[in-house]
Short mmCIF file of C-alpha atoms in Angstrom, two decimals:
data_model
loop_
_atom_site.label_atom_id
_atom_site.label_comp_id
_atom_site.label_asym_id
_atom_site.label_seq_id
_atom_site.Cartn_x
_atom_site.Cartn_y
_atom_site.Cartn_z
CA MET A 1 -3.32 22.72 -40.16
CA PHE A 2 -2.70 24.03 -36.67
CA LYS A 3 -5.81 22.18 -35.42
CA THR A 4 -4.58 18.98 -37.08
CA LYS A 5 -1.19 19.20 -35.33
CA LEU A 6 -2.90 20.01 -32.04
CA SER A 7 -5.20 16.99 -32.31
CA GLU A 8 -2.24 14.77 -33.23
CA SER A 9 -0.33 16.07 -30.21
CA ARG A 10 -3.28 15.36 -27.92
CA ALA A 11 -3.70 11.88 -29.39
CA SER A 12 -0.01 11.06 -28.87
CA GLY A 13 -0.19 12.40 -25.31
CA GLU A 14 -3.25 10.29 -24.52
CA PHE A 15 -1.56 7.23 -26.06
CA TYR A 16 1.54 7.77 -23.89
CA THR A 17 -0.59 8.22 -20.76
CA SER A 18 -2.58 5.08 -21.54
CA LYS A 19 0.63 3.12 -22.11
CA LEU A 20 2.07 4.38 -18.83
CA ILE A 21 -1.08 3.43 -16.91
CA HIS A 22 -1.01 -0.06 -18.41
CA ARG A 23 2.57 -0.42 -17.19
CA HIS A 24 1.48 0.57 -13.68
CA ILE A 25 -1.36 -1.96 -13.79
CA GLY A 26 0.97 -4.67 -15.08
CA ALA A 27 3.54 -3.98 -12.36
CA ILE A 28 0.95 -4.10 -9.56
CA ALA A 29 -0.64 -7.24 -11.06
CA ALA A 30 2.80 -8.91 -11.04
CA LEU A 31 3.31 -7.89 -7.40
CA ILE A 32 -0.09 -9.32 -6.46
CA LEU A 33 0.77 -12.60 -8.21
CA ILE A 34 4.12 -12.80 -6.40
CA SER A 35 2.43 -11.95 -3.10
CA LEU A 36 -0.26 -14.60 -3.66
CA LEU A 37 2.32 -17.28 -4.43
CA SER A 38 4.39 -16.25 -1.40
CA SER A 39 1.34 -16.31 0.87
CA LEU A 40 0.37 -19.78 -0.36
CA SER A 41 3.87 -21.24 -0.06
CA GLY A 42 4.66 -19.53 3.23
CA THR A 43 7.65 -17.27 3.84
CA PRO A 44 10.04 -17.24 6.80
CA ASP A 45 9.27 -14.68 9.48
CA ASP A 46 12.92 -14.32 10.48
CA HIS A 47 15.17 -12.85 7.80
CA THR A 48 18.89 -13.52 7.60
CA ILE A 49 20.23 -9.98 7.19
CA SER A 50 23.96 -9.64 7.60
CA ASN A 51 24.73 -6.61 5.42
CA CYS A 52 23.17 -3.48 3.92
CA TRP A 53 22.38 -5.13 0.58
CA GLU A 54 20.34 -7.92 2.19
CA GLY A 55 18.61 -5.35 4.39
CA PHE A 56 17.68 -3.26 1.35
CA LEU A 57 16.37 -6.28 -0.60
CA TRP A 58 14.23 -7.47 2.30
CA GLY A 59 12.96 -3.93 2.74
CA LEU A 60 11.84 -3.91 -0.89
CA ALA A 61 10.17 -7.31 -0.55
CA ASP A 62 8.46 -7.25 2.86
CA PRO A 63 5.57 -4.87 2.05
CA VAL A 64 4.45 -7.01 -0.90
CA ILE A 65 5.04 -10.53 0.45
CA SER A 66 1.80 -10.58 2.43
CA LEU A 67 -1.22 -10.22 0.14
CA ASN A 68 -3.19 -8.61 2.95
CA CYS A 69 -0.60 -5.84 3.33
CA LEU A 70 -0.15 -5.36 -0.42
CA VAL A 71 -3.83 -4.79 -1.17
CA GLY A 72 -3.94 -2.28 1.68
CA ILE A 73 -1.17 -0.26 0.01
CA VAL A 74 -2.93 -0.42 -3.36
CA ALA A 75 -6.24 0.58 -1.77
CA ILE A 76 -4.79 3.64 -0.02
CA GLY A 77 -3.25 4.71 -3.34
CA LEU A 78 -6.54 4.32 -5.22
CA LEU A 79 -8.49 6.19 -2.56
CA SER A 80 -5.93 9.01 -2.42
CA SER A 81 -6.52 9.71 -6.12
CA VAL A 82 -9.97 11.04 -5.20
CA PHE A 83 -8.38 14.20 -3.78
CA VAL A 84 -6.19 16.84 -5.42
CA ARG A 85 -3.84 16.71 -2.43
CA GLY A 86 -4.27 12.97 -2.00
CA ALA A 87 -0.52 12.42 -2.26
CA VAL A 88 -0.38 13.76 1.31
CA ILE A 89 -2.49 10.80 2.44
CA ALA A 90 -0.19 8.32 0.72
CA GLY A 91 2.84 10.12 2.20
CA CYS A 92 1.38 9.97 5.72
CA PHE A 93 0.76 6.26 5.26
CA VAL A 94 4.42 5.67 4.34
CA LEU A 95 5.74 7.81 7.22
CA ALA A 96 3.40 6.03 9.64
CA ALA A 97 4.78 2.66 8.48
CA VAL A 98 8.34 3.84 9.22
CA LEU A 99 7.18 5.05 12.64
CA GLY A 100 5.60 1.63 13.25
CA ILE A 101 8.98 0.00 12.58
CA VAL A 102 10.66 2.33 15.07
CA ILE A 103 7.99 1.63 17.70
CA HIS A 104 8.55 -2.10 17.41
CA LEU A 105 12.34 -1.88 17.39
CA PHE A 106 12.31 0.17 20.59
CA GLN A 107 9.68 -2.24 22.00
CA LEU A 108 7.27 0.55 22.91
CA ASN A 109 4.44 -1.80 23.83
CA PHE A 110 2.96 -3.15 27.02
CA PRO A 111 5.28 -5.61 28.82
CA GLY A 112 4.10 -9.19 29.11
CA THR A 113 1.59 -8.86 26.25
CA GLU A 114 3.92 -9.03 23.23
CA VAL A 115 2.36 -12.17 21.73
CA ALA A 116 -1.19 -10.91 22.17
CA PHE A 117 -0.20 -7.51 20.80
CA ALA A 118 1.41 -9.10 17.72
CA GLU A 119 -1.81 -11.01 17.03
CA SER A 120 -3.86 -7.85 17.45
CA VAL A 121 -1.59 -6.10 14.91
CA GLY A 122 -2.43 -8.75 12.31
CA THR A 123 -6.11 -8.34 13.13
CA ALA A 124 -5.84 -4.55 12.78
CA ILE A 125 -4.19 -4.87 9.34
CA ALA A 126 -6.98 -7.17 8.16
CA ILE A 127 -9.64 -4.79 9.51
CA SER A 128 -8.00 -1.79 7.82
CA THR A 129 -7.99 -3.71 4.52
CA ILE A 130 -11.72 -4.35 4.94
CA LEU A 131 -12.28 -0.64 5.71
CA PHE A 132 -10.36 0.41 2.59
CA GLY A 133 -12.36 -2.03 0.48
CA THR A 134 -15.60 -0.71 1.95
CA MET A 135 -14.60 2.86 1.12
CA LEU A 136 -13.94 1.82 -2.48
CA MET A 137 -17.39 0.20 -2.71
CA MET A 138 -19.17 3.31 -1.42
CA PRO A 139 -20.86 5.33 -4.20
CA ASN A 140 -19.53 8.68 -2.95
CA GLN A 141 -15.95 9.69 -2.21
CA PRO A 142 -14.72 9.24 1.39
CA ASN A 143 -13.99 12.07 3.80
CA PHE A 144 -10.40 13.36 3.56
CA MET A 145 -9.71 13.36 7.31
CA VAL A 146 -11.28 9.93 7.87
CA LEU A 147 -9.19 8.43 5.07
CA ALA A 148 -6.03 10.10 6.39
CA LEU A 149 -6.61 8.75 9.92
CA VAL A 150 -7.36 5.23 8.70
CA GLY A 151 -4.30 5.39 6.44
CA ILE A 152 -2.03 6.49 9.29
CA SER A 153 -3.38 3.74 11.56
CA ALA A 154 -2.89 1.12 8.84
CA GLY A 155 0.66 2.35 8.20
CA LEU A 156 1.56 2.13 11.89
CA PHE A 157 0.31 -1.45 12.17
CA GLN A 158 1.94 -2.54 8.91
CA GLY A 159 5.29 -1.05 9.91
CA TYR A 160 5.05 -2.78 13.29
CA ALA A 161 4.33 -6.13 11.62
CA ASP A 162 7.22 -5.76 9.14
CA ALA A 163 9.67 -4.94 11.95
CA GLU A 164 8.96 -8.31 13.60
CA SER A 165 11.40 -9.99 11.21
CA ILE A 166 14.36 -7.64 11.71
CA ILE A 167 14.80 -7.66 15.48
CA GLY A 168 18.51 -7.73 16.35
CA VAL A 169 19.72 -6.46 12.95
CA GLY A 170 22.67 -4.03 12.91
CA ILE A 171 22.26 -0.29 12.49
CA MET A 172 23.39 0.06 8.86
CA PRO A 173 21.42 -2.97 7.54
CA LEU A 174 18.43 -1.61 9.47
CA VAL A 175 18.77 1.78 7.77
CA ALA A 176 18.99 0.04 4.39
CA TYR A 177 15.90 -2.01 5.26
CA ILE A 178 13.92 1.12 6.13
CA LEU A 179 15.04 2.77 2.86
CA GLY A 180 13.90 -0.28 0.88
CA ILE A 181 10.53 -0.54 2.58
CA THR A 182 9.93 3.21 2.16
CA LEU A 183 10.72 2.97 -1.55
CA THR A 184 8.35 0.05 -2.12
CA LEU A 185 5.50 1.61 -0.14
CA PHE A 186 5.85 4.94 -1.95
CA VAL A 187 6.14 3.46 -5.46
CA VAL A 188 3.19 1.06 -5.07
CA ALA A 189 0.94 3.66 -3.44
CA MET A 190 1.73 6.33 -6.03
CA SER A 191 1.35 3.88 -8.92
CA ALA A 192 -2.10 2.94 -7.60
CA ARG A 193 -2.89 6.64 -7.31
CA GLU A 194 -2.00 7.14 -10.98
CA ILE A 195 -4.25 4.22 -11.93
CA GLY A 196 -7.10 5.66 -9.87
CA SER A 197 -6.71 9.06 -11.53
CA ALA A 198 -6.80 7.46 -14.98
CA MET A 199 -10.00 5.60 -14.11
CA GLY A 200 -11.88 8.80 -13.47
CA MET A 201 -11.57 9.14 -9.71
CA GLY A 202 -11.41 12.75 -8.63
CA GLU A 203 -13.11 15.64 -6.92
CA ILE A 204 -14.86 16.66 -10.14
CA ASN A 205 -16.72 13.34 -10.30
CA ARG A 206 -17.43 12.84 -6.60
CA ILE A 207 -18.65 9.38 -7.62
CA LEU A 208 -16.34 6.36 -7.59
CA PRO A 209 -16.43 4.36 -10.84
CA LEU A 210 -17.77 0.80 -11.01
CA LYS A 211 -14.28 -0.67 -11.48
CA MET A 212 -13.26 0.69 -8.09
CA SER A 213 -16.30 -0.92 -6.50
CA ILE A 214 -15.26 -4.28 -7.92
CA ALA A 215 -11.72 -3.78 -6.61
CA GLY A 216 -13.14 -2.78 -3.23
CA PHE A 217 -15.20 -5.97 -3.08
CA ALA A 218 -12.09 -8.04 -3.83
CA PHE A 219 -10.08 -6.20 -1.16
CA CYS A 220 -12.85 -6.76 1.40
CA ALA A 221 -12.88 -10.46 0.59
CA ILE A 222 -9.11 -10.71 1.07
CA GLY A 223 -9.31 -8.85 4.38
CA ILE A 224 -12.13 -11.09 5.62
CA VAL A 225 -10.19 -14.24 4.73
CA PHE A 226 -7.09 -13.07 6.62
CA LEU A 227 -9.21 -11.94 9.57
CA SER A 228 -11.01 -15.27 9.77
CA ASN A 229 -7.68 -17.12 9.71
CA LEU A 230 -6.48 -15.06 12.67
CA ILE A 231 -9.67 -15.56 14.67
CA ILE A 232 -10.09 -19.28 14.07
#
């Protein structure tokens, strides 16, 4: 009887976990659809932010408006699930994005090259997306330090790109914007990490499952499309 109750408890736990994972997948799929529609229709680069609420809402939206940026966040979350302490990688990515915003707001770039630098930022984001996709297609798990460095670099460039639309915003709306963007980045990255863990990615396997390879191929394709649009 004890074994029966134990098996029932395990079954209910597995059912709850499966249901939770499906919710994560559904949420990210909805974000990708919204991002795709936004990318096709075009969104304004300059936001009208006059108060904290508008700053917070734009902070929530900006990381997922561009499909190129969104798949990068999902990819870093999936790849971080390979490691037991992979949440550190996702956390460094989020902190680097906030630092990228600060760098842009204080205009810590080379004078006279702002336009060229902004274009190079878009190119760097596309390249990082391609790198993440390539890592997902590789049969073996990536190196922890390499993934962390690429994640930090991608976060810096993404934060810099997001800050382009909030130049001249007041202090309090800016703080609300940063809170919103941090929340979105963290939730999406950690949700992707949960999905990756459920799909069998981990240090015990040391081999990435086929589903991740398919996702990596799709991410590479998206990165290549965005990169070609910037070059042409």
